[in-house]
Amino acid sequence: EVKMENLPGIDDDCNQLEVAEYVDEIYHYYWVMEVHLKFDLMPETLYLMVILLDRYLSEVKIKKNEMQLVGLTSLLLASKYEDFWHPRVKDLISISETYTRDHMLRMEKLMLKKLKFRLNVPTPYVFMLRFLKAAQSDTKLEHLAFYLV
Amino acid sequence: MEKVKDWNYKVVEKIGQGVFGEVYKCLNLETGKKVAIKMINIQNEPEGVPSYLIAGVSLLKELEHDNIVRLLDVLTTGRYVYLVFEYLDLDLGSFIRKHTITSIRPHIKTILSQILVGLAYYHSHNILHGDLQPSNVLIDLKSKKVKLADFGLTTSFGVPHIEYSYKEVGSPYKAPESRIRSSVYSTPHDVWAVGCIFAEMVSGKPLFPCGKKDHLSLIVSLFGKPTKETWPGANYISDLLHSHPQCEPADLAEQLLGLGLEPPGVELLSRMISLNPTTRITARNALNHPYFKDSHSSLSSPHYEAFGFP
């Protein structure tokens, strides 16, 4: 049984992403990925962050200047769920230099509310690990697979 | 309690004060149902909503089982997170205190098996309860249902949980391995607690009462002085054990038989409070123990089957 609330809406009316913004999104994605690497987090965290971001964006219209805040807060939430130690709020806001702790904590609560506190969603990463194991893959295939995911 | 938007509850009374905040008995004004609301103060958290709460609530929202207290809703304000749980009138702790052991005896099997069904469900989802004790085993007298409550300390055990010191403090229901440096603590930990609860239902008093003696002395006097063979954990605290005199294990079996527990029950209990966590019985296997075989109680009940035991 697939619960709709866990899936980001792609084609319905609430989807606000137009082409220009979509390009921004891709840049943004690579940017958060870099941040993710810097903090040395679990790979699961990155995938979970993307899902949380997608789910939130498909429900709420946000301003362009909030994009980084939503991205960083998704990372914070994903990391709180996945990692033993999550990056400090102080360090996350220092990356963007435009937001305060208060902004981030308020965004966190807002996102939790919109996401209905449900952060335990399966990520592509988990499935990929399983498939690679089943396929008795070598390193080359693994790298290719994670590049494509 | 501060005002919250979409707040449909009326406070009836304060019913508890936990480590994490206050608990209120409330009335849902829409449905008329009683609920228990746990208030968790997050005002002074510099890192925002604590991660145990995020992980805990995500897990609790997944858990839907007859023998587990349901998390109905989560509300947040600037200062608090409110967890709305279903409300039950009685907990096993007060049930044991208020009744004589002879009047409890006929209910032991039903209660124990429901605790185990709930626990097996927790464990099948890779979740530890972590803090089982009579006060968070709730009883609904009307429907004769037992529900496990208080996820407070529940941890997912995907990552082995390691305790870093020998702790004498803490709940008297905590398993011996959880008090020892560098021992991994997992599902057997909860089964130990169920064993303690089982013994308490039979005898009317805690198996390891807190107070007079420290937990380790109680263990030594119950099991005799543990060795590396009977308890791998003994390795780590050999210096502590050194100060304990050699002694004969107490005859718990005899005492419990005297209190009217059937021999299979004694056998089951001994496997639940096995010192060695690796040989301790699992919640699921405990349910298949002969002790429950002759009971008409929960083994044939619908929620037992719904859980999908073969």
XYZ file of C-alpha atoms in Angstrom:
459
model
C 0.000 0.000 0.000
C 1.526 3.259 -1.107
C 0.664 6.181 1.105
C 0.248 9.249 -1.049
C 1.395 11.632 1.625
C 4.882 10.207 1.328
C 5.217 10.828 -2.369
C 6.158 14.134 -3.883
C 3.498 15.396 -6.289
C 4.971 15.709 -9.744
C 2.287 16.756 -12.198
C -0.473 18.204 -10.121
C -1.374 21.850 -9.647
C 0.662 22.416 -6.573
C 3.835 21.727 -8.476
C 5.436 25.094 -8.856
C 8.677 24.267 -10.550
C 8.973 25.795 -13.952
C 11.854 25.321 -16.296
C 14.028 28.164 -15.077
C 13.514 27.203 -11.500
C 14.159 23.627 -12.363
C 17.628 24.521 -13.604
C 18.167 26.391 -10.367
C 17.084 23.290 -8.569
C 19.705 21.206 -10.252
C 22.413 23.683 -9.314
C 21.036 23.714 -5.869
C 21.156 19.949 -5.723
C 24.850 19.900 -6.563
C 25.436 22.609 -4.030
C 23.798 20.674 -1.183
C 25.657 17.588 -2.308
C 28.901 19.452 -1.762
C 27.746 20.525 1.678
C 26.832 16.937 2.404
C 30.344 15.788 1.496
C 31.887 18.485 3.657
C 30.086 17.290 6.754
C 31.059 13.676 6.145
C 27.541 12.301 6.612
C 26.035 8.898 5.887
C 25.200 8.363 2.210
C 21.612 7.606 3.262
C 21.334 11.147 4.560
C 21.811 12.635 1.110
C 19.085 10.492 -0.438
C 16.718 11.120 2.417
C 17.402 14.852 2.165
C 16.431 14.868 -1.507
C 13.189 13.057 -0.738
C 12.305 15.431 2.102
C 13.086 18.409 -0.112
C 10.906 17.049 -2.923
C 8.032 16.286 -0.605
C 8.144 19.698 0.950
C 8.410 21.556 -2.350
C 5.476 19.671 -3.783
C 3.303 20.929 -0.924
C 4.465 24.436 -0.277
C 5.202 27.356 -2.538
C 8.453 28.934 -1.535
C 10.314 32.059 -2.527
C 13.527 31.784 -4.436
C 15.518 33.296 -1.589
C 14.244 30.566 0.722
C 15.607 27.805 -1.458
C 18.884 27.448 0.427
C 17.120 27.537 3.760
C 14.766 24.736 2.744
C 17.702 22.756 1.361
C 19.831 23.161 4.452
C 16.934 22.410 6.771
C 16.166 19.241 4.779
C 19.763 18.253 5.320
C 19.481 18.980 9.033
C 16.328 16.884 9.339
C 17.693 14.010 7.265
C 20.859 14.001 9.300
C 19.015 14.078 12.608
C 17.146 11.021 11.438
C 20.081 9.114 9.923
C 23.371 10.128 11.538
C 24.762 9.641 14.988
C 25.937 13.238 15.023
C 24.154 15.807 12.939
C 25.785 19.023 11.725
C 25.308 21.894 14.155
C 22.760 24.533 13.190
C 25.498 27.125 13.639
C 27.655 25.471 10.959
C 24.768 25.046 8.552
C 23.754 28.681 8.689
C 27.369 29.801 8.357
C 27.438 28.212 4.905
C 24.727 30.394 3.478
C 25.432 33.549 5.477
C 21.903 34.840 4.894
C 19.864 33.007 7.499
C 19.757 33.054 11.276
C 19.308 30.216 13.752
C 15.775 31.416 14.288
C 15.008 31.118 10.556
C 16.278 27.574 10.494
C 14.529 26.381 13.647
C 11.259 27.855 12.435
C 11.694 26.232 9.031
C 12.471 22.946 10.752
C 9.172 22.973 12.623
C 7.275 24.031 9.540
C 8.787 21.220 7.497
C 8.118 18.636 10.202
C 4.524 19.751 10.268
C 4.121 19.580 6.489
C 5.909 16.245 6.341
C 3.666 15.050 9.199
C 6.728 13.959 11.166
C 7.193 11.041 8.822
C 10.827 10.810 7.894
C 11.140 7.079 7.610
C 10.805 6.665 3.882
C 12.667 4.161 1.746
C 15.363 5.802 -0.332
C 16.779 4.655 -3.688
C 20.078 4.114 -1.905
C 18.746 1.235 0.173
C 17.260 -0.486 -2.863
C 20.455 0.030 -4.829
C 22.536 -1.579 -2.091
C 20.218 -4.572 -2.135
C 20.201 -4.910 -5.936
C 23.975 -4.589 -6.105
C 24.320 -7.289 -3.517
C 21.913 -9.534 -5.389
C 23.800 -8.889 -8.611
C 27.108 -9.772 -6.915
C 28.474 -6.608 -8.418
C 32.085 -5.491 -8.738
C 33.404 -2.032 -7.882
C 32.989 -0.772 -11.412
C 29.298 -1.612 -11.518
C 28.832 -0.107 -8.082
C 30.337 3.194 -9.144
C 28.253 3.269 -12.301
C 25.090 2.458 -10.368
C 25.606 5.205 -7.801
C 26.511 7.661 -10.531
C 23.216 6.913 -12.268
C 21.137 7.060 -9.092
C -0.800 24.674 28.424
C -0.464 27.281 25.765
C -2.947 27.745 22.974
C -2.292 25.870 19.751
C -3.967 26.323 16.431
C -6.272 23.399 15.559
C -6.283 22.554 19.252
C -9.212 20.260 19.866
C -8.395 19.101 23.336
C -9.566 20.039 26.796
C -7.236 19.377 29.709
C -8.768 17.151 32.374
C -5.821 16.754 34.738
C -2.081 16.409 34.955
C -1.211 12.740 35.234
C 2.521 12.639 35.136
C 5.857 14.276 35.113
C 8.438 12.457 33.037
C 12.043 13.106 32.207
C 11.006 14.702 28.952
C 8.102 16.793 30.150
C 4.630 16.782 31.578
C 1.793 14.429 30.717
C -1.847 15.524 30.727
C -5.056 13.608 30.521
C -7.205 15.418 27.966
C -10.486 15.127 26.183
C -10.744 15.266 22.425
C -13.594 17.725 21.952
C -14.490 16.360 18.526
C -14.651 12.665 19.307
C -15.181 12.788 23.061
C -12.354 10.312 23.511
C -9.792 10.516 26.292
C -6.191 11.022 25.270
C -2.868 11.387 27.053
C -0.811 14.321 25.847
C 2.891 14.454 26.443
C 4.383 17.921 26.354
C 8.003 18.136 25.445
C 9.724 21.439 25.970
C 12.015 22.322 23.086
C 12.365 25.979 23.903
C 15.878 25.652 25.181
C 17.148 23.350 22.460
C 19.767 25.267 20.452
C 19.698 22.541 17.792
C 15.930 22.620 17.328
C 13.721 19.558 17.572
C 15.914 16.858 19.177
C 16.881 13.975 16.939
C 15.556 11.315 19.334
C 12.149 12.930 18.939
C 12.331 13.067 15.143
C 13.450 9.459 14.881
C 11.078 8.369 17.661
C 7.981 9.987 16.223
C 8.751 8.729 12.706
C 8.967 5.214 14.113
C 5.906 5.529 16.316
C 3.828 6.685 13.392
C 4.699 3.398 11.688
C 3.701 1.291 14.667
C 0.138 0.202 14.564
C -0.671 -2.722 16.773
C -3.302 -3.740 19.254
C -0.782 -4.180 22.008
C 0.967 -0.875 21.554
C -0.304 2.489 22.699
C -1.103 4.418 19.567
C 0.417 7.794 18.788
C -2.592 9.662 17.456
C -1.184 13.040 16.589
C 1.800 15.331 16.852
C 1.450 19.072 17.268
C 4.170 21.667 17.475
C 4.348 25.213 18.678
C 7.316 27.474 19.109
C 8.043 26.082 22.518
C 6.596 22.613 22.741
C 6.069 19.399 20.859
C 2.840 17.695 21.896
C 2.526 13.942 21.469
C -1.092 12.810 21.573
C -1.484 9.183 22.671
C -4.539 7.048 23.298
C -5.443 6.980 26.974
C -5.790 3.954 29.221
C -6.963 4.129 32.816
C -4.713 1.659 34.523
C -1.080 0.626 34.496
C 0.253 -2.749 35.534
C 2.229 -1.215 38.400
C -0.893 0.048 40.164
C -2.773 -3.096 39.141
C -0.218 -5.205 41.037
C -0.192 -2.838 44.017
C -3.969 -2.762 44.308
C -4.635 -6.476 44.050
C -3.612 -9.554 45.970
C -1.440 -12.088 44.190
C -4.228 -14.647 44.241
C -6.557 -12.312 42.380
C -3.837 -11.421 39.870
C -2.904 -15.049 39.202
C -5.702 -15.890 36.714
C -4.715 -12.888 34.563
C -0.970 -13.485 34.390
C -0.998 -15.542 31.198
C -3.170 -13.099 29.290
C -1.148 -10.105 30.390
C 2.224 -11.743 29.801
C 1.330 -13.052 26.374
C 0.038 -9.652 25.269
C 3.206 -7.958 26.483
C 5.199 -10.488 24.467
C 3.065 -10.042 21.342
C 3.562 -6.284 21.533
C 7.255 -6.677 22.157
C 7.696 -9.182 19.328
C 6.066 -6.598 17.084
C 8.476 -3.917 18.250
C 11.414 -6.235 17.706
C 10.272 -7.339 14.261
C 10.530 -3.662 13.298
C 14.032 -3.391 14.688
C 12.892 -1.264 17.578
C 13.870 -1.660 21.197
C 11.514 -0.548 23.875
C 14.442 0.079 26.186
C 12.485 0.981 29.280
C 9.886 -1.686 29.956
C 8.504 -1.692 33.484
C 5.086 -2.242 35.057
C 4.277 1.468 34.955
C 4.406 1.601 31.182
C 2.428 -1.554 30.595
C -1.101 -0.191 30.377
C -4.292 -2.161 30.881
C -7.743 -1.578 29.493
C -10.002 -3.445 31.873
C -13.074 -3.387 29.669
C -11.528 -4.947 26.598
C -8.914 -6.884 28.641
C -6.206 -5.496 26.446
C -2.658 -4.781 27.438
C -0.699 -2.081 25.626
C 2.936 -1.093 25.834
C 3.559 2.592 26.299
C 6.279 5.146 26.658
C 8.607 5.139 23.784
C 10.671 7.717 25.672
C 13.868 5.789 25.500
C 13.056 3.584 22.570
C 15.936 3.252 20.183
C 16.171 1.656 16.817
C 18.871 -0.951 17.032
C 20.205 -0.787 13.494
C 23.350 0.599 15.027
C 24.567 -1.495 17.934
C 23.990 0.494 21.033
C 26.966 0.560 23.309
C 26.953 1.522 26.947
C 30.150 3.081 28.113
C 30.153 2.577 31.826
C 28.881 0.370 34.573
C 25.699 1.983 35.753
C 24.211 1.173 39.075
C 21.521 3.773 38.749
C 18.537 3.393 36.485
C 15.474 1.235 36.341
C 15.576 -2.010 38.337
C 14.158 -3.693 35.241
C 17.287 -3.068 33.185
C 19.135 -6.176 32.099
C 22.561 -6.844 33.609
C 24.363 -6.484 30.272
C 23.060 -2.964 29.860
C 25.009 -1.910 32.915
C 28.326 -3.046 31.641
C 31.028 -1.253 29.792
C 31.274 -2.083 26.105
C 28.469 -4.589 25.983
C 26.137 -4.376 23.030
C 22.555 -4.034 24.095
C 19.742 -5.290 21.984
C 16.423 -7.131 22.004
C 17.305 -9.533 24.873
C 17.423 -6.457 27.063
C 13.657 -6.026 26.752
C 12.989 -9.722 27.364
C 14.855 -9.478 30.665
C 12.519 -6.689 31.694
C 9.491 -8.815 30.756
C 10.937 -11.602 32.926
C 11.159 -9.176 35.849
C 7.565 -8.088 35.254
C 6.453 -11.739 35.052
C 8.071 -12.520 38.412
C 6.499 -9.402 39.900
C 3.023 -10.480 38.814
C 3.534 -13.877 40.457
C 5.040 -12.670 43.725
C 3.451 -9.231 43.976
C 6.806 -7.547 44.520
C 9.700 -6.525 42.279
C 12.279 -9.197 41.500
C 15.053 -6.654 41.937
C 13.753 -4.046 44.346
C 15.656 -0.820 44.254
C 16.926 0.603 47.491
C 18.483 -1.617 50.134
C 21.015 -3.491 48.034
C 22.733 -2.600 44.765
C 21.634 -4.386 41.616
C 24.799 -6.416 41.253
C 24.548 -7.852 44.786
C 20.951 -8.801 44.063
C 22.029 -10.609 40.916
C 24.798 -12.416 42.778
C 22.446 -13.489 45.534
C 19.854 -14.710 43.024
C 22.109 -16.515 40.556
C 25.181 -17.220 42.647
C 28.460 -15.612 41.672
C 28.514 -15.412 37.881
C 31.465 -16.807 35.964
C 32.720 -16.154 32.452
C 30.777 -19.224 31.388
C 27.413 -18.296 32.856
C 27.746 -14.630 31.976
C 30.236 -13.332 29.392
C 29.812 -9.863 30.859
C 31.483 -11.026 34.073
C 34.799 -10.525 32.259
C 34.421 -6.793 32.267
C 33.612 -6.351 35.890
C 35.827 -9.010 37.457
C 37.212 -6.408 39.843
C 33.704 -5.484 40.976
C 32.677 -9.118 41.332
C 35.832 -9.838 43.301
C 34.438 -8.075 46.340
C 31.357 -10.302 46.359
C 31.502 -13.457 48.444
C 30.875 -16.807 46.796
C 27.275 -17.822 47.480
C 24.676 -20.386 46.632
C 22.046 -19.313 44.111
C 18.689 -18.601 45.718
C 15.982 -21.097 44.918
C 13.708 -18.778 43.006
C 11.965 -21.710 41.311
C 10.855 -23.159 44.638
C 9.553 -19.806 45.840
C 7.553 -19.222 42.675
C 6.158 -22.751 42.642
C 5.088 -22.098 46.204
C 3.269 -19.014 44.980
C 1.269 -21.087 42.532
C 3.223 -20.698 39.279
C 3.083 -23.836 37.164
C 6.390 -25.591 36.369
C 6.355 -24.509 32.668
C 6.034 -20.925 33.889
C 9.098 -21.317 36.064
C 10.976 -22.731 33.099
C 9.918 -19.831 30.863
C 10.916 -17.288 33.487
C 14.341 -18.856 33.904
C 14.901 -18.530 30.159
C 13.798 -14.900 30.188
C 16.165 -13.888 32.942
C 19.100 -15.886 31.671
C 22.195 -13.892 32.589
C 23.729 -14.511 29.196
C 21.832 -12.341 26.668
C 22.758 -14.639 23.786
C 20.984 -17.612 25.338
C 17.993 -15.616 26.580
C 14.712 -16.578 24.890
C 13.332 -14.165 22.264
C 9.900 -12.576 22.640
C 8.660 -14.536 19.674
C 9.936 -17.877 20.912
C 8.584 -17.175 24.366
C 5.107 -17.039 22.846
C 5.524 -20.591 21.607
C 6.592 -21.795 25.030
C 4.580 -24.674 26.571
C 3.510 -22.306 29.377
C 1.024 -20.734 26.963
C -0.052 -24.009 25.341
C -3.003 -24.786 27.595
C -4.208 -21.226 27.742
C -7.232 -20.271 25.788
C -6.300 -16.662 26.318
C -4.446 -14.739 23.693
C -2.969 -17.484 21.565
C -6.154 -17.937 19.636
C -7.229 -14.342 19.825
C -7.553 -12.369 16.617
C -4.755 -9.900 17.276
C -2.347 -12.720 17.804
C -3.158 -14.159 14.407
C -3.186 -10.769 12.755
C 0.420 -10.396 13.705
C 1.182 -13.306 11.399
C 2.700 -16.012 13.510
C 3.032 -19.275 11.655
